[in-house]
Amino acid sequence: MTSLGTASAAPGELDTGRLEVGEARDGSTIALPVAVVNGARDGKTLYIQAASDGDELNGVGVVQRVVPQLDPADIAGSILIVGVANYYAFQVAEHRNPIDDTKLNRAYPGDDTGTASERIAAATFDAASRADIALDLHQGSTSQMIEEVRVRCGTRHRLHDECLELAKVFGCGYVLDQKGPDGQLARAAPDDGVPTVDPELGGCVGWDENSIQAGVDGVFNVLQYYDFLDGRVAPRPQTRASGFDQYGAPAGGLVTFEVELGSRVSAGQTLFEVTDVFGFTKETVTADSAGVFWRARRLPHVAAGEYVCSVGTDIDTY
C-alpha cells in the first residue's frame, strides 16, 4: 500500500483523501486534498503540489486535468499529489496564509509544532521527501509572466544538474536558473536529496487555459521521461536565464510597455513609459542589460517605486 494522509492505494489503484495539517480557530480539522496513484509496476515516486500560494490557481487546474487521465494499470511507480497546499490562503483567494501572514513557500522544511504555515510545510515536505523527483506548481500571481521553470537550488548544489534536467524535461521553453530564497520547497527538497523545480505557469490571477495546458504537457513529459509511463520524450533546448533585473516605477502614473513578454531586449532599449492621466510622458525606463522580457505587472497604474517588470539576463541555451 502507498498512503498519503487518508488516501491509500494498493498497486494498480488510485485513491483520494485528506492530509491533516492543523486545526482552525473553531477547533475543526484542517486537511489538504491529496491523491495517491500507485502503479501496477514498481518504479520511482513523483511528488506534485499546487497552490503553495493561495491565489496561484493554474497549478490546481493542472492537477484537475492530469489525475483523471492517470490509469494506475499503465503506471510504474507511484505519484503523490497535494492538490491545494496553502489551505488557508486558497479559501480566501490570497497569496499569503492569512492566519500567520506568511508566504508558505518561504516556510520549508517546516515545523510540525510551529506556525500554521510551518505545519503545512512540514506535512508536505514529509511527502516530498519520500519522492525521487518533485514538482511545485506555481504561476506569476498577479503579474503577467512567460511560462518558465525555476531551478532554485543554486549552481553549486550537488543536485543542480539533476534539477536542470528536470526543468528541461518539463519543457516550458524558459528556465530561470538562480538560487532561490531560504524556505522554498525547490531549495529545501534538493538539500534532502530530491531534485525539485518550480514550474511557473504564466501569470495573473485566474485560470488560464494555455498555461494550464503547458503544465499538463510538462507533467506528462516528466511521467514519460522518468519511466512512470511508456513513451519517449526528447527534451527540447531551453532558453535559460541566470540573472533577473527588476524595474520599478521612477514616478507615479500609468505604465505603457514598449516590449512584449518573451521578446529579446537589448541594453538601452525602452521597456516602458510612465505617463500622467492626460497621456503626457513623465519618465522613460530602458533596459540595463540584454535579456528576455520575462514578467510585467498586470495593472497599469503605479506609485513611485512600485514594481513594474523584470528582464531575465545572462541568457544561454541548454
PDB file of C-alpha atoms in Angstrom:
ATOM      1  CA  MET A   1       0.000   0.000   0.000  1.00  0.00           C
ATOM      2  CA  THR A   2       1.045   3.590  -0.684  1.00  0.00           C
ATOM      3  CA  SER A   3      -0.540   6.234   1.515  1.00  0.00           C
ATOM      4  CA  LEU A   4      -0.661   9.998   1.909  1.00  0.00           C
ATOM      5  CA  GLY A   5      -2.934  11.187   4.685  1.00  0.00           C
ATOM      6  CA  THR A   6      -6.189   9.248   4.411  1.00  0.00           C
ATOM      7  CA  ALA A   7      -5.564   8.361   0.744  1.00  0.00           C
ATOM      8  CA  SER A   8      -4.293   4.799   0.445  1.00  0.00           C
ATOM      9  CA  ALA A   9      -3.849   2.744  -2.698  1.00  0.00           C
ATOM     10  CA  ALA A  10      -2.693  -0.791  -3.388  1.00  0.00           C
ATOM     11  CA  PRO A  11      -0.669  -1.486  -6.554  1.00  0.00           C
ATOM     12  CA  GLY A  12      -2.867  -0.695  -9.543  1.00  0.00           C
ATOM     13  CA  GLU A  13      -5.156   1.637  -7.582  1.00  0.00           C
ATOM     14  CA  LEU A  14      -5.836   5.376  -7.226  1.00  0.00           C
ATOM     15  CA  ASP A  15      -7.308   6.964  -4.123  1.00  0.00           C
ATOM     16  CA  THR A  16      -8.047  10.468  -2.857  1.00  0.00           C
ATOM     17  CA  GLY A  17      -8.263  11.739   0.690  1.00  0.00           C
ATOM     18  CA  ARG A  18      -7.091  14.402   3.109  1.00  0.00           C
ATOM     19  CA  LEU A  19      -3.795  15.224   4.793  1.00  0.00           C
ATOM     20  CA  GLU A  20      -4.279  16.756   8.234  1.00  0.00           C
ATOM     21  CA  VAL A  21      -2.139  19.853   8.849  1.00  0.00           C
ATOM     22  CA  GLY A  22      -3.697  21.551  11.887  1.00  0.00           C
ATOM     23  CA  GLU A  23      -6.852  22.995  13.361  1.00  0.00           C
ATOM     24  CA  ALA A  24      -8.901  26.084  12.550  1.00  0.00           C
ATOM     25  CA  ARG A  25      -9.920  28.723  15.084  1.00  0.00           C
ATOM     26  CA  ASP A  26     -13.079  26.793  15.940  1.00  0.00           C
ATOM     27  CA  GLY A  27     -11.082  23.634  16.604  1.00  0.00           C
ATOM     28  CA  SER A  28     -12.130  21.865  13.414  1.00  0.00           C
ATOM     29  CA  THR A  29      -9.530  19.869  11.496  1.00  0.00           C
ATOM     30  CA  ILE A  30      -7.692  21.473   8.590  1.00  0.00           C
ATOM     31  CA  ALA A  31      -6.743  18.907   5.960  1.00  0.00           C
ATOM     32  CA  LEU A  32      -5.376  19.263   2.432  1.00  0.00           C
ATOM     33  CA  PRO A  33      -6.886  17.430  -0.570  1.00  0.00           C
ATOM     34  CA  VAL A  34      -4.479  14.689  -1.638  1.00  0.00           C
ATOM     35  CA  ALA A  35      -4.312  11.845  -4.137  1.00  0.00           C
ATOM     36  CA  VAL A  36      -2.197   8.705  -4.404  1.00  0.00           C
ATOM     37  CA  VAL A  37      -1.641   6.866  -7.672  1.00  0.00           C
ATOM     38  CA  ASN A  38       0.023   3.503  -7.020  1.00  0.00           C
ATOM     39  CA  GLY A  39       1.194   1.993 -10.283  1.00  0.00           C
ATOM     40  CA  ALA A  40       0.777  -1.648 -11.151  1.00  0.00           C
ATOM     41  CA  ARG A  41       4.560  -1.940 -11.618  1.00  0.00           C
ATOM     42  CA  ASP A  42       7.492  -0.918  -9.445  1.00  0.00           C
ATOM     43  CA  GLY A  43       9.230   2.353 -10.219  1.00  0.00           C
ATOM     44  CA  LYS A  44      10.119   5.801  -8.943  1.00  0.00           C
ATOM     45  CA  THR A  45       7.983   8.160  -6.853  1.00  0.00           C
ATOM     46  CA  LEU A  46       6.890  11.597  -8.102  1.00  0.00           C
ATOM     47  CA  TYR A  47       5.573  14.309  -5.781  1.00  0.00           C
ATOM     48  CA  ILE A  48       3.377  17.128  -7.142  1.00  0.00           C
ATOM     49  CA  GLN A  49       1.853  20.025  -5.249  1.00  0.00           C
ATOM     50  CA  ALA A  50      -0.188  23.053  -6.299  1.00  0.00           C
ATOM     51  CA  ALA A  51      -1.369  26.328  -4.751  1.00  0.00           C
ATOM     52  CA  SER A  52       1.522  26.829  -2.366  1.00  0.00           C
ATOM     53  CA  ASP A  53       0.481  30.446  -2.922  1.00  0.00           C
ATOM     54  CA  GLY A  54      -3.262  30.623  -2.443  1.00  0.00           C
ATOM     55  CA  ASP A  55      -4.074  32.823  -5.442  1.00  0.00           C
ATOM     56  CA  GLU A  56      -1.952  30.818  -7.925  1.00  0.00           C
ATOM     57  CA  LEU A  57      -4.635  28.597  -9.391  1.00  0.00           C
ATOM     58  CA  ASN A  58      -3.153  27.323 -12.654  1.00  0.00           C
ATOM     59  CA  GLY A  59      -1.386  24.504 -10.817  1.00  0.00           C
ATOM     60  CA  VAL A  60      -4.718  23.374  -9.398  1.00  0.00           C
ATOM     61  CA  GLY A  61      -6.008  23.350 -12.972  1.00  0.00           C
ATOM     62  CA  VAL A  62      -3.109  21.095 -13.946  1.00  0.00           C
ATOM     63  CA  VAL A  63      -3.875  18.642 -11.134  1.00  0.00           C
ATOM     64  CA  GLN A  64      -7.573  18.678 -12.035  1.00  0.00           C
ATOM     65  CA  ARG A  65      -6.771  17.692 -15.620  1.00  0.00           C
ATOM     66  CA  VAL A  66      -3.902  15.279 -15.008  1.00  0.00           C
ATOM     67  CA  VAL A  67      -5.351  12.991 -12.321  1.00  0.00           C
ATOM     68  CA  PRO A  68      -8.384  11.747 -14.311  1.00  0.00           C
ATOM     69  CA  GLN A  69      -6.007  10.762 -17.121  1.00  0.00           C
ATOM     70  CA  LEU A  70      -3.842   8.558 -14.883  1.00  0.00           C
ATOM     71  CA  ASP A  71      -4.622   4.856 -15.138  1.00  0.00           C
ATOM     72  CA  PRO A  72      -2.653   3.031 -12.406  1.00  0.00           C
ATOM     73  CA  ALA A  73      -2.578  -0.069 -14.619  1.00  0.00           C
ATOM     74  CA  ASP A  74      -0.320   1.846 -17.025  1.00  0.00           C
ATOM     75  CA  ILE A  75       1.985   3.365 -14.409  1.00  0.00           C
ATOM     76  CA  ALA A  76       5.270   2.170 -12.943  1.00  0.00           C
ATOM     77  CA  GLY A  77       5.946   3.628  -9.510  1.00  0.00           C
ATOM     78  CA  SER A  78       3.780   5.997  -7.522  1.00  0.00           C
ATOM     79  CA  ILE A  79       2.580   9.598  -7.666  1.00  0.00           C
ATOM     80  CA  LEU A  80       1.814  11.611  -4.541  1.00  0.00           C
ATOM     81  CA  ILE A  81      -0.267  14.748  -5.131  1.00  0.00           C
ATOM     82  CA  VAL A  82      -1.287  17.638  -2.880  1.00  0.00           C
ATOM     83  CA  GLY A  83      -3.966  19.476  -4.825  1.00  0.00           C
ATOM     84  CA  VAL A  84      -4.030  22.602  -2.635  1.00  0.00           C
ATOM     85  CA  ALA A  85      -1.078  23.198  -0.306  1.00  0.00           C
ATOM     86  CA  ASN A  86      -1.866  26.625   1.191  1.00  0.00           C
ATOM     87  CA  TYR A  87      -5.310  25.764   2.521  1.00  0.00           C
ATOM     88  CA  TYR A  88      -5.972  28.984   4.439  1.00  0.00           C
ATOM     89  CA  ALA A  89      -4.886  31.316   1.626  1.00  0.00           C
ATOM     90  CA  PHE A  90      -6.763  29.316  -1.017  1.00  0.00           C
ATOM     91  CA  GLN A  91     -10.037  29.701   0.886  1.00  0.00           C
ATOM     92  CA  VAL A  92      -9.831  33.493   0.697  1.00  0.00           C
ATOM     93  CA  ALA A  93      -8.019  33.682  -2.694  1.00  0.00           C
ATOM     94  CA  GLU A  94      -4.980  35.390  -1.194  1.00  0.00           C
ATOM     95  CA  HIS A  95      -1.275  34.879  -1.830  1.00  0.00           C
ATOM     96  CA  ARG A  96      -0.188  34.550   1.803  1.00  0.00           C
ATOM     97  CA  ASN A  97      -1.611  32.498   4.635  1.00  0.00           C
ATOM     98  CA  PRO A  98      -3.890  34.981   6.452  1.00  0.00           C
ATOM     99  CA  ILE A  99      -3.572  33.088   9.742  1.00  0.00           C
ATOM    100  CA  ASP A 100       0.107  33.968  10.194  1.00  0.00           C
ATOM    101  CA  ASP A 101       0.678  36.416   7.297  1.00  0.00           C
ATOM    102  CA  THR A 102       3.269  34.051   5.845  1.00  0.00           C
ATOM    103  CA  LYS A 103       4.184  33.001   2.321  1.00  0.00           C
ATOM    104  CA  LEU A 104       4.115  29.204   2.541  1.00  0.00           C
ATOM    105  CA  ASN A 105       6.934  28.866   0.031  1.00  0.00           C
ATOM    106  CA  ARG A 106       9.267  30.552   2.499  1.00  0.00           C
ATOM    107  CA  ALA A 107       8.496  28.114   5.340  1.00  0.00           C
ATOM    108  CA  TYR A 108      10.186  24.877   4.190  1.00  0.00           C
ATOM    109  CA  PRO A 109      11.181  22.407   5.534  1.00  0.00           C
ATOM    110  CA  GLY A 110       8.667  23.459   8.157  1.00  0.00           C
ATOM    111  CA  ASP A 111       7.974  22.586  11.774  1.00  0.00           C
ATOM    112  CA  ASP A 112       5.121  20.296  12.821  1.00  0.00           C
ATOM    113  CA  THR A 113       4.742  22.185  16.108  1.00  0.00           C
ATOM    114  CA  GLY A 114       5.250  25.661  14.626  1.00  0.00           C
ATOM    115  CA  THR A 115       3.036  28.276  12.969  1.00  0.00           C
ATOM    116  CA  ALA A 116       0.133  27.364  10.705  1.00  0.00           C
ATOM    117  CA  SER A 117       2.339  27.715   7.610  1.00  0.00           C
ATOM    118  CA  GLU A 118       5.234  25.814   9.181  1.00  0.00           C
ATOM    119  CA  ARG A 119       2.882  22.927   9.984  1.00  0.00           C
ATOM    120  CA  ILE A 120       1.663  22.769   6.382  1.00  0.00           C
ATOM    121  CA  ALA A 121       5.258  22.970   5.159  1.00  0.00           C
ATOM    122  CA  ALA A 122       6.315  20.140   7.475  1.00  0.00           C
ATOM    123  CA  ALA A 123       3.487  17.856   6.324  1.00  0.00           C
ATOM    124  CA  THR A 124       4.016  18.499   2.623  1.00  0.00           C
ATOM    125  CA  PHE A 125       7.819  18.372   2.950  1.00  0.00           C
ATOM    126  CA  ASP A 126       7.498  14.954   4.548  1.00  0.00           C
ATOM    127  CA  ALA A 127       5.550  13.803   1.477  1.00  0.00           C
ATOM    128  CA  ALA A 128       8.030  15.397  -0.948  1.00  0.00           C
ATOM    129  CA  SER A 129      10.942  13.777   0.880  1.00  0.00           C
ATOM    130  CA  ARG A 130       9.513  10.354   0.029  1.00  0.00           C
ATOM    131  CA  ALA A 131       9.823  11.078  -3.695  1.00  0.00           C
ATOM    132  CA  ASP A 132      12.600  10.684  -6.249  1.00  0.00           C
ATOM    133  CA  ILE A 133      11.633  13.939  -8.016  1.00  0.00           C
ATOM    134  CA  ALA A 134       9.218  16.743  -7.161  1.00  0.00           C
ATOM    135  CA  LEU A 135       7.212  19.463  -8.949  1.00  0.00           C
ATOM    136  CA  ASP A 136       5.956  22.525  -7.065  1.00  0.00           C
ATOM    137  CA  LEU A 137       3.437  24.136  -9.429  1.00  0.00           C
ATOM    138  CA  HIS A 138       3.296  27.951  -9.341  1.00  0.00           C
ATOM    139  CA  GLN A 139       2.387  30.930 -11.510  1.00  0.00           C
ATOM    140  CA  GLY A 140       3.184  34.630 -11.594  1.00  0.00           C
ATOM    141  CA  SER A 141       0.379  35.510  -9.171  1.00  0.00           C
ATOM    142  CA  THR A 142      -0.942  38.956 -10.149  1.00  0.00           C
ATOM    143  CA  SER A 143       1.772  39.560 -12.754  1.00  0.00           C
ATOM    144  CA  GLN A 144       1.849  38.629 -16.415  1.00  0.00           C
ATOM    145  CA  MET A 145       4.662  36.159 -16.983  1.00  0.00           C
ATOM    146  CA  ILE A 146       6.011  33.745 -19.555  1.00  0.00           C
ATOM    147  CA  GLU A 147       5.729  30.024 -18.874  1.00  0.00           C
ATOM    148  CA  GLU A 148       9.013  29.004 -17.274  1.00  0.00           C
ATOM    149  CA  VAL A 149      10.567  26.559 -14.822  1.00  0.00           C
ATOM    150  CA  ARG A 150      12.691  27.725 -11.902  1.00  0.00           C
ATOM    151  CA  VAL A 151      15.738  25.863 -10.657  1.00  0.00           C
ATOM    152  CA  ARG A 152      16.265  27.226  -7.152  1.00  0.00           C
ATOM    153  CA  CYS A 153      18.942  25.016  -5.563  1.00  0.00           C
ATOM    154  CA  GLY A 154      21.894  27.109  -6.792  1.00  0.00           C
ATOM    155  CA  THR A 155      24.563  26.295  -9.351  1.00  0.00           C
ATOM    156  CA  ARG A 156      26.957  24.804  -6.776  1.00  0.00           C
ATOM    157  CA  HIS A 157      24.412  22.387  -5.341  1.00  0.00           C
ATOM    158  CA  ARG A 158      25.174  18.671  -5.701  1.00  0.00           C
ATOM    159  CA  LEU A 159      21.766  18.152  -7.378  1.00  0.00           C
ATOM    160  CA  HIS A 160      21.976  21.158  -9.694  1.00  0.00           C
ATOM    161  CA  ASP A 161      22.436  19.047 -12.829  1.00  0.00           C
ATOM    162  CA  GLU A 162      19.505  16.807 -11.893  1.00  0.00           C
ATOM    163  CA  CYS A 163      17.270  19.837 -11.279  1.00  0.00           C
ATOM    164  CA  LEU A 164      18.338  21.386 -14.598  1.00  0.00           C
ATOM    165  CA  GLU A 165      17.494  18.135 -16.350  1.00  0.00           C
ATOM    166  CA  LEU A 166      14.060  18.011 -14.694  1.00  0.00           C
ATOM    167  CA  ALA A 167      13.394  21.613 -15.763  1.00  0.00           C
ATOM    168  CA  LYS A 168      14.401  20.795 -19.325  1.00  0.00           C
ATOM    169  CA  VAL A 169      12.167  17.729 -19.399  1.00  0.00           C
ATOM    170  CA  PHE A 170       9.158  19.703 -18.141  1.00  0.00           C
ATOM    171  CA  GLY A 171       9.758  21.816 -21.208  1.00  0.00           C
ATOM    172  CA  CYS A 172       8.105  25.218 -20.845  1.00  0.00           C
ATOM    173  CA  GLY A 173      10.765  26.724 -23.115  1.00  0.00           C
ATOM    174  CA  TYR A 174      12.319  29.020 -20.498  1.00  0.00           C
ATOM    175  CA  VAL A 175      14.280  28.254 -17.333  1.00  0.00           C
ATOM    176  CA  LEU A 176      15.350  30.614 -14.562  1.00  0.00           C
ATOM    177  CA  ASP A 177      18.478  29.081 -13.042  1.00  0.00           C
ATOM    178  CA  GLN A 178      19.015  31.194  -9.949  1.00  0.00           C
ATOM    179  CA  LYS A 179      19.352  30.249  -6.287  1.00  0.00           C
ATOM    180  CA  GLY A 180      16.083  30.986  -4.525  1.00  0.00           C
ATOM    181  CA  PRO A 181      15.279  32.455  -1.128  1.00  0.00           C
ATOM    182  CA  ASP A 182      15.521  30.363   2.020  1.00  0.00           C
ATOM    183  CA  GLY A 183      12.378  28.405   2.750  1.00  0.00           C
ATOM    184  CA  GLN A 184      11.399  27.484  -0.798  1.00  0.00           C
ATOM    185  CA  LEU A 185      10.494  23.839  -1.395  1.00  0.00           C
ATOM    186  CA  ALA A 186      12.700  23.842  -4.501  1.00  0.00           C
ATOM    187  CA  ARG A 187      15.643  24.818  -2.271  1.00  0.00           C
ATOM    188  CA  ALA A 188      14.885  22.655   0.745  1.00  0.00           C
ATOM    189  CA  ALA A 189      13.978  19.403  -1.036  1.00  0.00           C
ATOM    190  CA  PRO A 190      17.258  19.149  -3.020  1.00  0.00           C
ATOM    191  CA  ASP A 191      19.085  19.501   0.294  1.00  0.00           C
ATOM    192  CA  ASP A 192      17.172  16.363   1.307  1.00  0.00           C
ATOM    193  CA  GLY A 193      18.210  14.584  -1.888  1.00  0.00           C
ATOM    194  CA  VAL A 194      15.106  15.202  -4.024  1.00  0.00           C
ATOM    195  CA  PRO A 195      15.552  17.060  -7.359  1.00  0.00           C
ATOM    196  CA  THR A 196      12.776  19.677  -7.315  1.00  0.00           C
ATOM    197  CA  VAL A 197      11.729  22.529  -9.593  1.00  0.00           C
ATOM    198  CA  ASP A 198       9.124  25.310  -9.658  1.00  0.00           C
ATOM    199  CA  PRO A 199       7.182  25.395 -12.934  1.00  0.00           C
ATOM    200  CA  GLU A 200       5.813  28.945 -13.146  1.00  0.00           C
ATOM    201  CA  LEU A 201       2.752  28.566 -15.349  1.00  0.00           C
ATOM    202  CA  GLY A 202       2.062  32.013 -16.705  1.00  0.00           C
ATOM    203  CA  GLY A 203       0.668  34.750 -14.544  1.00  0.00           C
ATOM    204  CA  CYS A 204      -2.241  36.934 -13.469  1.00  0.00           C
ATOM    205  CA  VAL A 205      -4.993  35.947 -11.099  1.00  0.00           C
ATOM    206  CA  GLY A 206      -7.341  33.388 -12.553  1.00  0.00           C
ATOM    207  CA  TRP A 207      -7.490  30.283 -14.629  1.00  0.00           C
ATOM    208  CA  ASP A 208      -5.520  30.460 -17.875  1.00  0.00           C
ATOM    209  CA  GLU A 209      -6.183  27.547 -20.219  1.00  0.00           C
ATOM    210  CA  ASN A 210      -2.971  27.958 -22.223  1.00  0.00           C
ATOM    211  CA  SER A 211      -0.821  27.996 -19.098  1.00  0.00           C
ATOM    212  CA  ILE A 212      -2.705  25.055 -17.601  1.00  0.00           C
ATOM    213  CA  GLN A 213      -2.169  23.060 -20.786  1.00  0.00           C
ATOM    214  CA  ALA A 214       1.539  23.866 -20.676  1.00  0.00           C
ATOM    215  CA  GLY A 215       1.580  22.433 -17.163  1.00  0.00           C
ATOM    216  CA  VAL A 216      -0.337  19.310 -18.183  1.00  0.00           C
ATOM    217  CA  ASP A 217       2.089  18.748 -21.064  1.00  0.00           C
ATOM    218  CA  GLY A 218       5.010  19.261 -18.682  1.00  0.00           C
ATOM    219  CA  VAL A 219       3.732  16.711 -16.178  1.00  0.00           C
ATOM    220  CA  PHE A 220       3.248  14.087 -18.876  1.00  0.00           C
ATOM    221  CA  ASN A 221       6.720  14.851 -20.242  1.00  0.00           C
ATOM    222  CA  VAL A 222       8.069  14.068 -16.775  1.00  0.00           C
ATOM    223  CA  LEU A 223       5.972  10.908 -16.439  1.00  0.00           C
ATOM    224  CA  GLN A 224       7.268   9.542 -19.713  1.00  0.00           C
ATOM    225  CA  TYR A 225      10.900  10.637 -19.444  1.00  0.00           C
ATOM    226  CA  TYR A 226      11.310   9.170 -15.946  1.00  0.00           C
ATOM    227  CA  ASP A 227       9.557   5.916 -16.925  1.00  0.00           C
ATOM    228  CA  PHE A 228       6.323   6.272 -14.975  1.00  0.00           C
ATOM    229  CA  LEU A 229       4.543   5.883 -18.311  1.00  0.00           C
ATOM    230  CA  ASP A 230       5.562   4.246 -21.558  1.00  0.00           C
ATOM    231  CA  GLY A 231       6.653   6.620 -24.290  1.00  0.00           C
ATOM    232  CA  ARG A 232       9.685   8.531 -25.427  1.00  0.00           C
ATOM    233  CA  VAL A 233      10.385  12.182 -24.719  1.00  0.00           C
ATOM    234  CA  ALA A 234      13.264  14.050 -26.326  1.00  0.00           C
ATOM    235  CA  PRO A 235      13.695  17.222 -24.240  1.00  0.00           C
ATOM    236  CA  ARG A 236      13.954  20.300 -26.423  1.00  0.00           C
ATOM    237  CA  PRO A 237      16.513  23.047 -25.809  1.00  0.00           C
ATOM    238  CA  GLN A 238      15.521  25.604 -23.206  1.00  0.00           C
ATOM    239  CA  THR A 239      16.320  29.302 -23.040  1.00  0.00           C
ATOM    240  CA  ARG A 240      17.982  29.803 -19.668  1.00  0.00           C
ATOM    241  CA  ALA A 241      18.371  32.985 -17.653  1.00  0.00           C
ATOM    242  CA  SER A 242      20.823  33.017 -14.750  1.00  0.00           C
ATOM    243  CA  GLY A 243      20.033  36.581 -13.663  1.00  0.00           C
ATOM    244  CA  PHE A 244      16.967  38.706 -13.137  1.00  0.00           C
ATOM    245  CA  ASP A 245      16.806  42.510 -13.411  1.00  0.00           C
ATOM    246  CA  GLN A 246      13.732  44.052 -11.797  1.00  0.00           C
ATOM    247  CA  TYR A 247      12.442  47.519 -12.632  1.00  0.00           C
ATOM    248  CA  GLY A 248      10.331  49.858 -10.541  1.00  0.00           C
ATOM    249  CA  ALA A 249       8.432  52.978 -11.497  1.00  0.00           C
ATOM    250  CA  PRO A 250      10.543  56.155 -11.251  1.00  0.00           C
ATOM    251  CA  ALA A 251       7.328  58.181 -10.961  1.00  0.00           C
ATOM    252  CA  GLY A 252       3.663  57.621 -10.266  1.00  0.00           C
ATOM    253  CA  GLY A 253       1.242  57.353 -13.159  1.00  0.00           C
ATOM    254  CA  LEU A 254       0.209  54.902 -15.858  1.00  0.00           C
ATOM    255  CA  VAL A 255       2.582  52.375 -17.457  1.00  0.00           C
ATOM    256  CA  THR A 256       2.772  51.717 -21.200  1.00  0.00           C
ATOM    257  CA  PHE A 257       5.003  48.795 -22.198  1.00  0.00           C
ATOM    258  CA  GLU A 258       7.110  49.014 -25.344  1.00  0.00           C
ATOM    259  CA  VAL A 259       8.062  45.294 -25.467  1.00  0.00           C
ATOM    260  CA  GLU A 260       6.089  42.051 -25.280  1.00  0.00           C
ATOM    261  CA  LEU A 261       6.549  39.127 -22.923  1.00  0.00           C
ATOM    262  CA  GLY A 262       9.169  36.687 -24.203  1.00  0.00           C
ATOM    263  CA  SER A 263      10.794  39.172 -26.568  1.00  0.00           C
ATOM    264  CA  ARG A 264      14.546  39.722 -26.602  1.00  0.00           C
ATOM    265  CA  VAL A 265      15.649  43.136 -25.411  1.00  0.00           C
ATOM    266  CA  SER A 266      18.987  44.883 -25.769  1.00  0.00           C
ATOM    267  CA  ALA A 267      20.732  47.130 -23.291  1.00  0.00           C
ATOM    268  CA  GLY A 268      19.372  50.648 -23.593  1.00  0.00           C
ATOM    269  CA  GLN A 269      16.118  49.550 -25.253  1.00  0.00           C
ATOM    270  CA  THR A 270      12.966  51.223 -23.939  1.00  0.00           C
ATOM    271  CA  LEU A 271      10.958  48.885 -21.713  1.00  0.00           C
ATOM    272  CA  PHE A 272       8.131  51.171 -20.641  1.00  0.00           C
ATOM    273  CA  GLU A 273       6.979  54.758 -20.221  1.00  0.00           C
ATOM    274  CA  VAL A 274       5.118  56.303 -17.303  1.00  0.00           C
ATOM    275  CA  THR A 275       2.562  58.920 -18.295  1.00  0.00           C
ATOM    276  CA  ASP A 276       0.217  61.103 -16.313  1.00  0.00           C
ATOM    277  CA  VAL A 277      -3.552  60.638 -16.569  1.00  0.00           C
ATOM    278  CA  PHE A 278      -3.616  63.043 -19.531  1.00  0.00           C
ATOM    279  CA  GLY A 279      -1.142  60.940 -21.544  1.00  0.00           C
ATOM    280  CA  PHE A 280       1.932  63.133 -21.167  1.00  0.00           C
ATOM    281  CA  THR A 281       5.191  61.225 -20.644  1.00  0.00           C
ATOM    282  CA  LYS A 282       6.758  61.633 -17.218  1.00  0.00           C
ATOM    283  CA  GLU A 283       9.548  59.033 -17.371  1.00  0.00           C
ATOM    284  CA  THR A 284      11.018  56.510 -19.814  1.00  0.00           C
ATOM    285  CA  VAL A 285      12.754  53.370 -18.488  1.00  0.00           C
ATOM    286  CA  THR A 286      15.334  51.442 -20.520  1.00  0.00           C
ATOM    287  CA  ALA A 287      16.944  48.037 -20.044  1.00  0.00           C
ATOM    288  CA  ASP A 288      20.170  47.932 -18.087  1.00  0.00           C
ATOM    289  CA  SER A 289      21.242  44.680 -19.763  1.00  0.00           C
ATOM    290  CA  ALA A 290      20.352  42.485 -22.712  1.00  0.00           C
ATOM    291  CA  GLY A 291      17.946  39.649 -21.999  1.00  0.00           C
ATOM    292  CA  VAL A 292      14.387  38.367 -22.275  1.00  0.00           C
ATOM    293  CA  PHE A 293      11.331  40.368 -21.186  1.00  0.00           C
ATOM    294  CA  TRP A 294      10.186  37.936 -18.511  1.00  0.00           C
ATOM    295  CA  ARG A 295       7.474  39.406 -16.306  1.00  0.00           C
ATOM    296  CA  ALA A 296       5.284  42.508 -16.098  1.00  0.00           C
ATOM    297  CA  ARG A 297       2.675  43.923 -13.761  1.00  0.00           C
ATOM    298  CA  ARG A 298      -0.948  43.431 -14.769  1.00  0.00           C
ATOM    299  CA  LEU A 299      -2.460  46.743 -13.679  1.00  0.00           C
ATOM    300  CA  PRO A 300      -1.214  49.880 -15.459  1.00  0.00           C
ATOM    301  CA  HIS A 301      -1.295  52.360 -12.580  1.00  0.00           C
ATOM    302  CA  VAL A 302       1.772  52.604 -10.341  1.00  0.00           C
ATOM    303  CA  ALA A 303       3.129  54.592  -7.447  1.00  0.00           C
ATOM    304  CA  ALA A 304       6.707  55.834  -7.497  1.00  0.00           C
ATOM    305  CA  GLY A 305       8.974  52.899  -6.656  1.00  0.00           C
ATOM    306  CA  GLU A 306       6.340  50.230  -7.292  1.00  0.00           C
ATOM    307  CA  TYR A 307       7.316  47.052  -9.159  1.00  0.00           C
ATOM    308  CA  VAL A 308       6.752  47.195 -12.925  1.00  0.00           C
ATOM    309  CA  CYS A 309       8.618  44.409 -14.764  1.00  0.00           C
ATOM    310  CA  SER A 310      11.561  42.011 -14.912  1.00  0.00           C
ATOM    311  CA  VAL A 311      14.106  41.040 -17.539  1.00  0.00           C
ATOM    312  CA  GLY A 312      15.862  37.666 -17.471  1.00  0.00           C
ATOM    313  CA  THR A 313      19.581  38.199 -18.065  1.00  0.00           C
ATOM    314  CA  ASP A 314      22.752  36.143 -18.707  1.00  0.00           C
ATOM    315  CA  ILE A 315      20.884  34.206 -21.382  1.00  0.00           C
ATOM    316  CA  ASP A 316      22.031  30.937 -22.879  1.00  0.00           C
ATOM    317  CA  THR A 317      20.517  27.723 -24.253  1.00  0.00           C
ATOM    318  CA  TYR A 318      20.962  24.226 -22.892  1.00  0.00           C
TER     319      TYR A 318
END
